[in-house]
Amino acid sequence: EMKGTSRTLMGRVRSFASSAVKSRATNRLLLTRGLPPLAMASVFGAHFSTTRVHAAAAKPAAKEAIITTPSGLQYVDHVVGTGEKPTPGAIVQVHYVGTLLATGAKFDSSRDRGVPLEFPVGTGRVIQGWDEGIMSMRVGGKRRLIVPPNLGYGARGAGAAIPPNASLIFEVELVECKPPAASIFESLADMIGMKR
């Protein structure tokens, strides 16, 4: 009876191992066809840590390095810019394409509209991952930002396009950087010739 039970258990182990090998082979095949690996996670019962998921998304081409900041933001520089580096409050123009890490679905794109997004960087006008990621770029730079939920839209998500606790990928280009806009008091001081 024990021998029969042992054979049954060994058969199940072999079957499980065979399924695991087939799953890995199938996953590799899907990846070579360009499907996002996380889209298949539920099919294979896979579980990934946030850090490993982001690292996979940020897989660089030759000579490109994955940078992880203390906040958990990850980025890959495709092109390192040579222009000006933004300071807090600087008015930047950024072209971007945003996709969901889990599915690869595009949820927004300035390139589709043909107009870069303009905003004062480092002032909380955009998600934290953007403020941090753009502030360390230079004009002319192109970068992939991998933004974890706590630096994106968190548990609330953003409408129907971005679900709660979603990790996001942005392909960004820093197009322009202008000095911070003068305050009304600075403008008045300039008008009447006063200097601070």
PDB file of C-alpha atoms in Angstrom:
ATOM      1  CA  GLU A   1       0.000   0.000   0.000  1.00  0.00           C
ATOM      2  CA  MET A   2       2.851   2.388   0.895  1.00  0.00           C
ATOM      3  CA  LYS A   3       4.619   1.476  -2.347  1.00  0.00           C
ATOM      4  CA  GLY A   4       1.491   2.333  -4.318  1.00  0.00           C
ATOM      5  CA  THR A   5       1.147   5.646  -2.492  1.00  0.00           C
ATOM      6  CA  SER A   6       4.815   6.417  -3.114  1.00  0.00           C
ATOM      7  CA  ARG A   7       4.428   5.707  -6.843  1.00  0.00           C
ATOM      8  CA  THR A   8       1.349   7.954  -6.973  1.00  0.00           C
ATOM      9  CA  LEU A   9       3.189  10.811  -5.225  1.00  0.00           C
ATOM     10  CA  MET A  10       6.235  10.420  -7.487  1.00  0.00           C
ATOM     11  CA  GLY A  11       3.944  10.514 -10.498  1.00  0.00           C
ATOM     12  CA  ARG A  12       2.426  13.780  -9.284  1.00  0.00           C
ATOM     13  CA  VAL A  13       5.889  15.269  -8.655  1.00  0.00           C
ATOM     14  CA  ARG A  14       7.009  14.313 -12.167  1.00  0.00           C
ATOM     15  CA  SER A  15       3.794  15.726 -13.631  1.00  0.00           C
ATOM     16  CA  PHE A  16       4.255  18.983 -11.718  1.00  0.00           C
ATOM     17  CA  ALA A  17       7.909  19.270 -12.797  1.00  0.00           C
ATOM     18  CA  SER A  18       6.951  18.591 -16.413  1.00  0.00           C
ATOM     19  CA  SER A  19       4.220  21.274 -16.241  1.00  0.00           C
ATOM     20  CA  ALA A  20       6.686  23.762 -14.761  1.00  0.00           C
ATOM     21  CA  VAL A  21       9.188  23.136 -17.574  1.00  0.00           C
ATOM     22  CA  LYS A  22       6.408  23.521 -20.185  1.00  0.00           C
ATOM     23  CA  SER A  23       5.239  26.741 -18.507  1.00  0.00           C
ATOM     24  CA  ARG A  24       8.756  28.199 -18.573  1.00  0.00           C
ATOM     25  CA  ALA A  25       9.153  27.252 -22.241  1.00  0.00           C
ATOM     26  CA  THR A  26       5.747  28.741 -23.091  1.00  0.00           C
ATOM     27  CA  ASN A  27       6.580  31.922 -21.173  1.00  0.00           C
ATOM     28  CA  ARG A  28       9.852  32.304 -23.079  1.00  0.00           C
ATOM     29  CA  LEU A  29       7.973  31.824 -26.356  1.00  0.00           C
ATOM     30  CA  LEU A  30       5.431  34.483 -25.394  1.00  0.00           C
ATOM     31  CA  LEU A  31       8.189  36.899 -24.425  1.00  0.00           C
ATOM     32  CA  THR A  32       9.901  36.419 -27.767  1.00  0.00           C
ATOM     33  CA  ARG A  33       6.625  37.404 -29.411  1.00  0.00           C
ATOM     34  CA  GLY A  34       6.633  40.680 -27.501  1.00  0.00           C
ATOM     35  CA  LEU A  35       3.824  39.963 -25.039  1.00  0.00           C
ATOM     36  CA  PRO A  36       4.323  41.555 -21.601  1.00  0.00           C
ATOM     37  CA  PRO A  37       5.444  38.865 -19.143  1.00  0.00           C
ATOM     38  CA  LEU A  38       3.156  40.054 -16.356  1.00  0.00           C
ATOM     39  CA  ALA A  39       0.101  39.625 -18.554  1.00  0.00           C
ATOM     40  CA  MET A  40       0.697  35.893 -18.273  1.00  0.00           C
ATOM     41  CA  ALA A  41       1.393  35.879 -14.516  1.00  0.00           C
ATOM     42  CA  SER A  42      -2.084  34.715 -13.555  1.00  0.00           C
ATOM     43  CA  VAL A  43      -1.993  31.943 -16.144  1.00  0.00           C
ATOM     44  CA  PHE A  44       1.189  30.450 -14.681  1.00  0.00           C
ATOM     45  CA  GLY A  45       0.408  31.349 -11.072  1.00  0.00           C
ATOM     46  CA  ALA A  46       3.565  33.437 -10.940  1.00  0.00           C
ATOM     47  CA  HIS A  47       4.325  35.844  -8.124  1.00  0.00           C
ATOM     48  CA  PHE A  48       6.861  38.637  -8.497  1.00  0.00           C
ATOM     49  CA  SER A  49       8.259  41.153  -6.027  1.00  0.00           C
ATOM     50  CA  THR A  50       7.824  44.798  -7.024  1.00  0.00           C
ATOM     51  CA  THR A  51      11.580  45.248  -7.353  1.00  0.00           C
ATOM     52  CA  ARG A  52      11.982  42.229  -9.657  1.00  0.00           C
ATOM     53  CA  VAL A  53       9.006  43.316 -11.752  1.00  0.00           C
ATOM     54  CA  HIS A  54      10.428  46.800 -12.228  1.00  0.00           C
ATOM     55  CA  ALA A  55      13.856  45.446 -13.045  1.00  0.00           C
ATOM     56  CA  ALA A  56      12.341  43.217 -15.734  1.00  0.00           C
ATOM     57  CA  ALA A  57      10.438  46.138 -17.217  1.00  0.00           C
ATOM     58  CA  ALA A  58      13.568  48.260 -17.202  1.00  0.00           C
ATOM     59  CA  LYS A  59      15.709  45.646 -18.972  1.00  0.00           C
ATOM     60  CA  PRO A  60      18.172  47.852 -20.817  1.00  0.00           C
ATOM     61  CA  ALA A  61      19.711  47.613 -24.225  1.00  0.00           C
ATOM     62  CA  ALA A  62      23.487  47.301 -24.444  1.00  0.00           C
ATOM     63  CA  LYS A  63      25.346  49.923 -22.393  1.00  0.00           C
ATOM     64  CA  GLU A  64      22.135  51.155 -20.731  1.00  0.00           C
ATOM     65  CA  ALA A  65      22.020  50.797 -16.939  1.00  0.00           C
ATOM     66  CA  ILE A  66      19.059  50.333 -14.623  1.00  0.00           C
ATOM     67  CA  ILE A  67      19.105  52.927 -11.842  1.00  0.00           C
ATOM     68  CA  THR A  68      17.039  52.407  -8.689  1.00  0.00           C
ATOM     69  CA  THR A  69      16.615  55.413  -6.403  1.00  0.00           C
ATOM     70  CA  PRO A  70      16.031  55.231  -2.617  1.00  0.00           C
ATOM     71  CA  SER A  71      12.330  55.981  -3.182  1.00  0.00           C
ATOM     72  CA  GLY A  72      11.885  52.877  -5.348  1.00  0.00           C
ATOM     73  CA  LEU A  73      11.724  54.716  -8.673  1.00  0.00           C
ATOM     74  CA  GLN A  74      13.629  52.982 -11.446  1.00  0.00           C
ATOM     75  CA  TYR A  75      14.826  54.444 -14.709  1.00  0.00           C
ATOM     76  CA  VAL A  76      16.880  53.651 -17.763  1.00  0.00           C
ATOM     77  CA  ASP A  77      18.507  56.409 -19.783  1.00  0.00           C
ATOM     78  CA  HIS A  78      18.191  55.748 -23.500  1.00  0.00           C
ATOM     79  CA  VAL A  79      19.785  59.104 -24.340  1.00  0.00           C
ATOM     80  CA  VAL A  80      21.582  61.271 -21.795  1.00  0.00           C
ATOM     81  CA  GLY A  81      20.789  64.894 -22.512  1.00  0.00           C
ATOM     82  CA  THR A  82      23.424  67.587 -22.737  1.00  0.00           C
ATOM     83  CA  GLY A  83      21.194  70.590 -22.096  1.00  0.00           C
ATOM     84  CA  GLU A  84      20.018  72.317 -18.963  1.00  0.00           C
ATOM     85  CA  LYS A  85      19.087  70.373 -15.831  1.00  0.00           C
ATOM     86  CA  PRO A  86      15.805  71.463 -14.203  1.00  0.00           C
ATOM     87  CA  THR A  87      15.681  73.059 -10.769  1.00  0.00           C
ATOM     88  CA  PRO A  88      12.528  73.057  -8.594  1.00  0.00           C
ATOM     89  CA  GLY A  89       9.893  75.303 -10.147  1.00  0.00           C
ATOM     90  CA  ALA A  90      11.475  75.312 -13.609  1.00  0.00           C
ATOM     91  CA  ILE A  91       8.956  75.107 -16.448  1.00  0.00           C
ATOM     92  CA  VAL A  92       9.642  71.942 -18.413  1.00  0.00           C
ATOM     93  CA  GLN A  93       8.175  70.489 -21.571  1.00  0.00           C
ATOM     94  CA  VAL A  94       8.036  66.697 -21.675  1.00  0.00           C
ATOM     95  CA  HIS A  95       6.933  64.279 -24.362  1.00  0.00           C
ATOM     96  CA  TYR A  96       5.751  60.977 -22.927  1.00  0.00           C
ATOM     97  CA  VAL A  97       3.999  57.690 -23.564  1.00  0.00           C
ATOM     98  CA  GLY A  98       2.437  56.027 -20.517  1.00  0.00           C
ATOM     99  CA  THR A  99       1.648  52.313 -20.278  1.00  0.00           C
ATOM    100  CA  LEU A 100       0.555  49.905 -17.557  1.00  0.00           C
ATOM    101  CA  LEU A 101       3.364  47.636 -16.407  1.00  0.00           C
ATOM    102  CA  ALA A 102       1.031  44.664 -15.889  1.00  0.00           C
ATOM    103  CA  THR A 103      -0.539  44.609 -19.355  1.00  0.00           C
ATOM    104  CA  GLY A 104       1.421  46.983 -21.563  1.00  0.00           C
ATOM    105  CA  ALA A 105      -1.791  48.900 -22.311  1.00  0.00           C
ATOM    106  CA  LYS A 106      -1.212  52.524 -23.282  1.00  0.00           C
ATOM    107  CA  PHE A 107      -3.262  54.966 -21.215  1.00  0.00           C
ATOM    108  CA  ASP A 108      -1.901  58.333 -22.337  1.00  0.00           C
ATOM    109  CA  SER A 109       0.517  59.870 -24.828  1.00  0.00           C
ATOM    110  CA  SER A 110       1.564  63.426 -25.569  1.00  0.00           C
ATOM    111  CA  ARG A 111       3.079  62.168 -28.816  1.00  0.00           C
ATOM    112  CA  ASP A 112      -0.340  61.096 -30.031  1.00  0.00           C
ATOM    113  CA  ARG A 113      -1.504  64.678 -29.474  1.00  0.00           C
ATOM    114  CA  GLY A 114       1.678  66.156 -30.967  1.00  0.00           C
ATOM    115  CA  VAL A 115       2.132  68.575 -28.045  1.00  0.00           C
ATOM    116  CA  PRO A 116       4.496  68.063 -25.076  1.00  0.00           C
ATOM    117  CA  LEU A 117       3.185  68.493 -21.547  1.00  0.00           C
ATOM    118  CA  GLU A 118       4.331  71.715 -19.865  1.00  0.00           C
ATOM    119  CA  PHE A 119       4.449  72.027 -16.074  1.00  0.00           C
ATOM    120  CA  PRO A 120       6.550  73.398 -13.192  1.00  0.00           C
ATOM    121  CA  VAL A 121       8.697  70.456 -12.114  1.00  0.00           C
ATOM    122  CA  GLY A 122       9.389  69.639  -8.489  1.00  0.00           C
ATOM    123  CA  THR A 123       6.286  71.399  -7.202  1.00  0.00           C
ATOM    124  CA  GLY A 124       3.828  68.521  -6.842  1.00  0.00           C
ATOM    125  CA  ARG A 125       1.844  69.335  -9.996  1.00  0.00           C
ATOM    126  CA  VAL A 126       2.500  65.842 -11.347  1.00  0.00           C
ATOM    127  CA  ILE A 127       2.945  62.427  -9.733  1.00  0.00           C
ATOM    128  CA  GLN A 128       5.942  62.049  -7.455  1.00  0.00           C
ATOM    129  CA  GLY A 129       7.674  59.604  -9.789  1.00  0.00           C
ATOM    130  CA  TRP A 130       7.635  62.232 -12.511  1.00  0.00           C
ATOM    131  CA  ASP A 131       8.949  65.032 -10.313  1.00  0.00           C
ATOM    132  CA  GLU A 132      11.831  62.844  -9.175  1.00  0.00           C
ATOM    133  CA  GLY A 133      12.517  61.280 -12.560  1.00  0.00           C
ATOM    134  CA  ILE A 134      12.456  64.505 -14.594  1.00  0.00           C
ATOM    135  CA  MET A 135      14.493  66.538 -12.100  1.00  0.00           C
ATOM    136  CA  SER A 136      17.578  64.386 -12.679  1.00  0.00           C
ATOM    137  CA  MET A 137      17.422  64.629 -16.488  1.00  0.00           C
ATOM    138  CA  ARG A 138      18.941  67.164 -18.849  1.00  0.00           C
ATOM    139  CA  VAL A 139      17.260  68.705 -21.881  1.00  0.00           C
ATOM    140  CA  GLY A 140      17.524  66.365 -24.843  1.00  0.00           C
ATOM    141  CA  GLY A 141      17.457  63.295 -22.626  1.00  0.00           C
ATOM    142  CA  LYS A 142      15.227  60.286 -23.225  1.00  0.00           C
ATOM    143  CA  ARG A 143      14.428  57.984 -20.333  1.00  0.00           C
ATOM    144  CA  ARG A 144      12.184  55.115 -19.278  1.00  0.00           C
ATOM    145  CA  LEU A 145      10.601  55.685 -15.877  1.00  0.00           C
ATOM    146  CA  ILE A 146       9.250  52.664 -13.992  1.00  0.00           C
ATOM    147  CA  VAL A 147       6.956  54.143 -11.367  1.00  0.00           C
ATOM    148  CA  PRO A 148       5.717  52.014  -8.442  1.00  0.00           C
ATOM    149  CA  PRO A 149       2.196  52.681  -7.109  1.00  0.00           C
ATOM    150  CA  ASN A 150       3.373  54.751  -4.141  1.00  0.00           C
ATOM    151  CA  LEU A 151       5.041  57.215  -6.536  1.00  0.00           C
ATOM    152  CA  GLY A 152       2.132  57.140  -8.990  1.00  0.00           C
ATOM    153  CA  TYR A 153      -1.603  57.070  -8.354  1.00  0.00           C
ATOM    154  CA  GLY A 154      -1.519  54.689  -5.386  1.00  0.00           C
ATOM    155  CA  ALA A 155      -4.583  52.876  -4.110  1.00  0.00           C
ATOM    156  CA  ARG A 156      -7.004  55.326  -5.733  1.00  0.00           C
ATOM    157  CA  GLY A 157      -5.858  54.796  -9.329  1.00  0.00           C
ATOM    158  CA  ALA A 158      -6.911  57.313 -11.976  1.00  0.00           C
ATOM    159  CA  GLY A 159     -10.270  56.815 -13.621  1.00  0.00           C
ATOM    160  CA  ALA A 160     -10.882  53.749 -15.740  1.00  0.00           C
ATOM    161  CA  ALA A 161      -7.480  53.871 -17.449  1.00  0.00           C
ATOM    162  CA  ILE A 162      -5.252  53.331 -14.403  1.00  0.00           C
ATOM    163  CA  PRO A 163      -6.424  50.760 -11.841  1.00  0.00           C
ATOM    164  CA  PRO A 164      -5.608  50.971  -8.116  1.00  0.00           C
ATOM    165  CA  ASN A 165      -2.049  50.057  -7.087  1.00  0.00           C
ATOM    166  CA  ALA A 166      -0.805  50.055 -10.674  1.00  0.00           C
ATOM    167  CA  SER A 167       2.877  50.240 -11.562  1.00  0.00           C
ATOM    168  CA  LEU A 168       3.436  52.457 -14.584  1.00  0.00           C
ATOM    169  CA  ILE A 169       5.990  52.825 -17.353  1.00  0.00           C
ATOM    170  CA  PHE A 170       6.641  56.177 -18.990  1.00  0.00           C
ATOM    171  CA  GLU A 171       8.903  56.751 -21.966  1.00  0.00           C
ATOM    172  CA  VAL A 172       9.809  60.416 -21.517  1.00  0.00           C
ATOM    173  CA  GLU A 173      11.815  63.023 -23.385  1.00  0.00           C
ATOM    174  CA  LEU A 174      12.812  66.319 -21.770  1.00  0.00           C
ATOM    175  CA  VAL A 175      12.228  68.737 -24.623  1.00  0.00           C
ATOM    176  CA  GLU A 176      12.714  72.126 -22.950  1.00  0.00           C
ATOM    177  CA  CYS A 177      13.481  73.734 -19.610  1.00  0.00           C
ATOM    178  CA  LYS A 178      12.730  77.378 -18.825  1.00  0.00           C
ATOM    179  CA  PRO A 179      13.393  79.395 -15.651  1.00  0.00           C
ATOM    180  CA  PRO A 180      10.642  79.405 -13.013  1.00  0.00           C
ATOM    181  CA  ALA A 181       7.844  81.865 -13.648  1.00  0.00           C
ATOM    182  CA  ALA A 182       8.299  85.125 -11.764  1.00  0.00           C
ATOM    183  CA  SER A 183       5.915  85.732  -8.881  1.00  0.00           C
ATOM    184  CA  ILE A 184       3.515  88.673  -9.036  1.00  0.00           C
ATOM    185  CA  PHE A 185       5.651  90.457  -6.444  1.00  0.00           C
ATOM    186  CA  GLU A 186       8.816  89.990  -8.508  1.00  0.00           C
ATOM    187  CA  SER A 187       6.976  91.236 -11.592  1.00  0.00           C
ATOM    188  CA  LEU A 188       5.759  94.365  -9.754  1.00  0.00           C
ATOM    189  CA  ALA A 189       9.263  94.987  -8.391  1.00  0.00           C
ATOM    190  CA  ASP A 190      10.671  94.809 -11.927  1.00  0.00           C
ATOM    191  CA  MET A 191       7.985  97.210 -13.169  1.00  0.00           C
ATOM    192  CA  ILE A 192       8.797  99.904 -10.612  1.00  0.00           C
ATOM    193  CA  GLY A 193      12.538  99.319 -10.702  1.00  0.00           C
ATOM    194  CA  MET A 194      12.925  97.844  -7.219  1.00  0.00           C
ATOM    195  CA  LYS A 195      15.572  95.215  -6.578  1.00  0.00           C
ATOM    196  CA  ARG A 196      15.528  92.755  -3.730  1.00  0.00           C
TER     197      ARG A 196
END
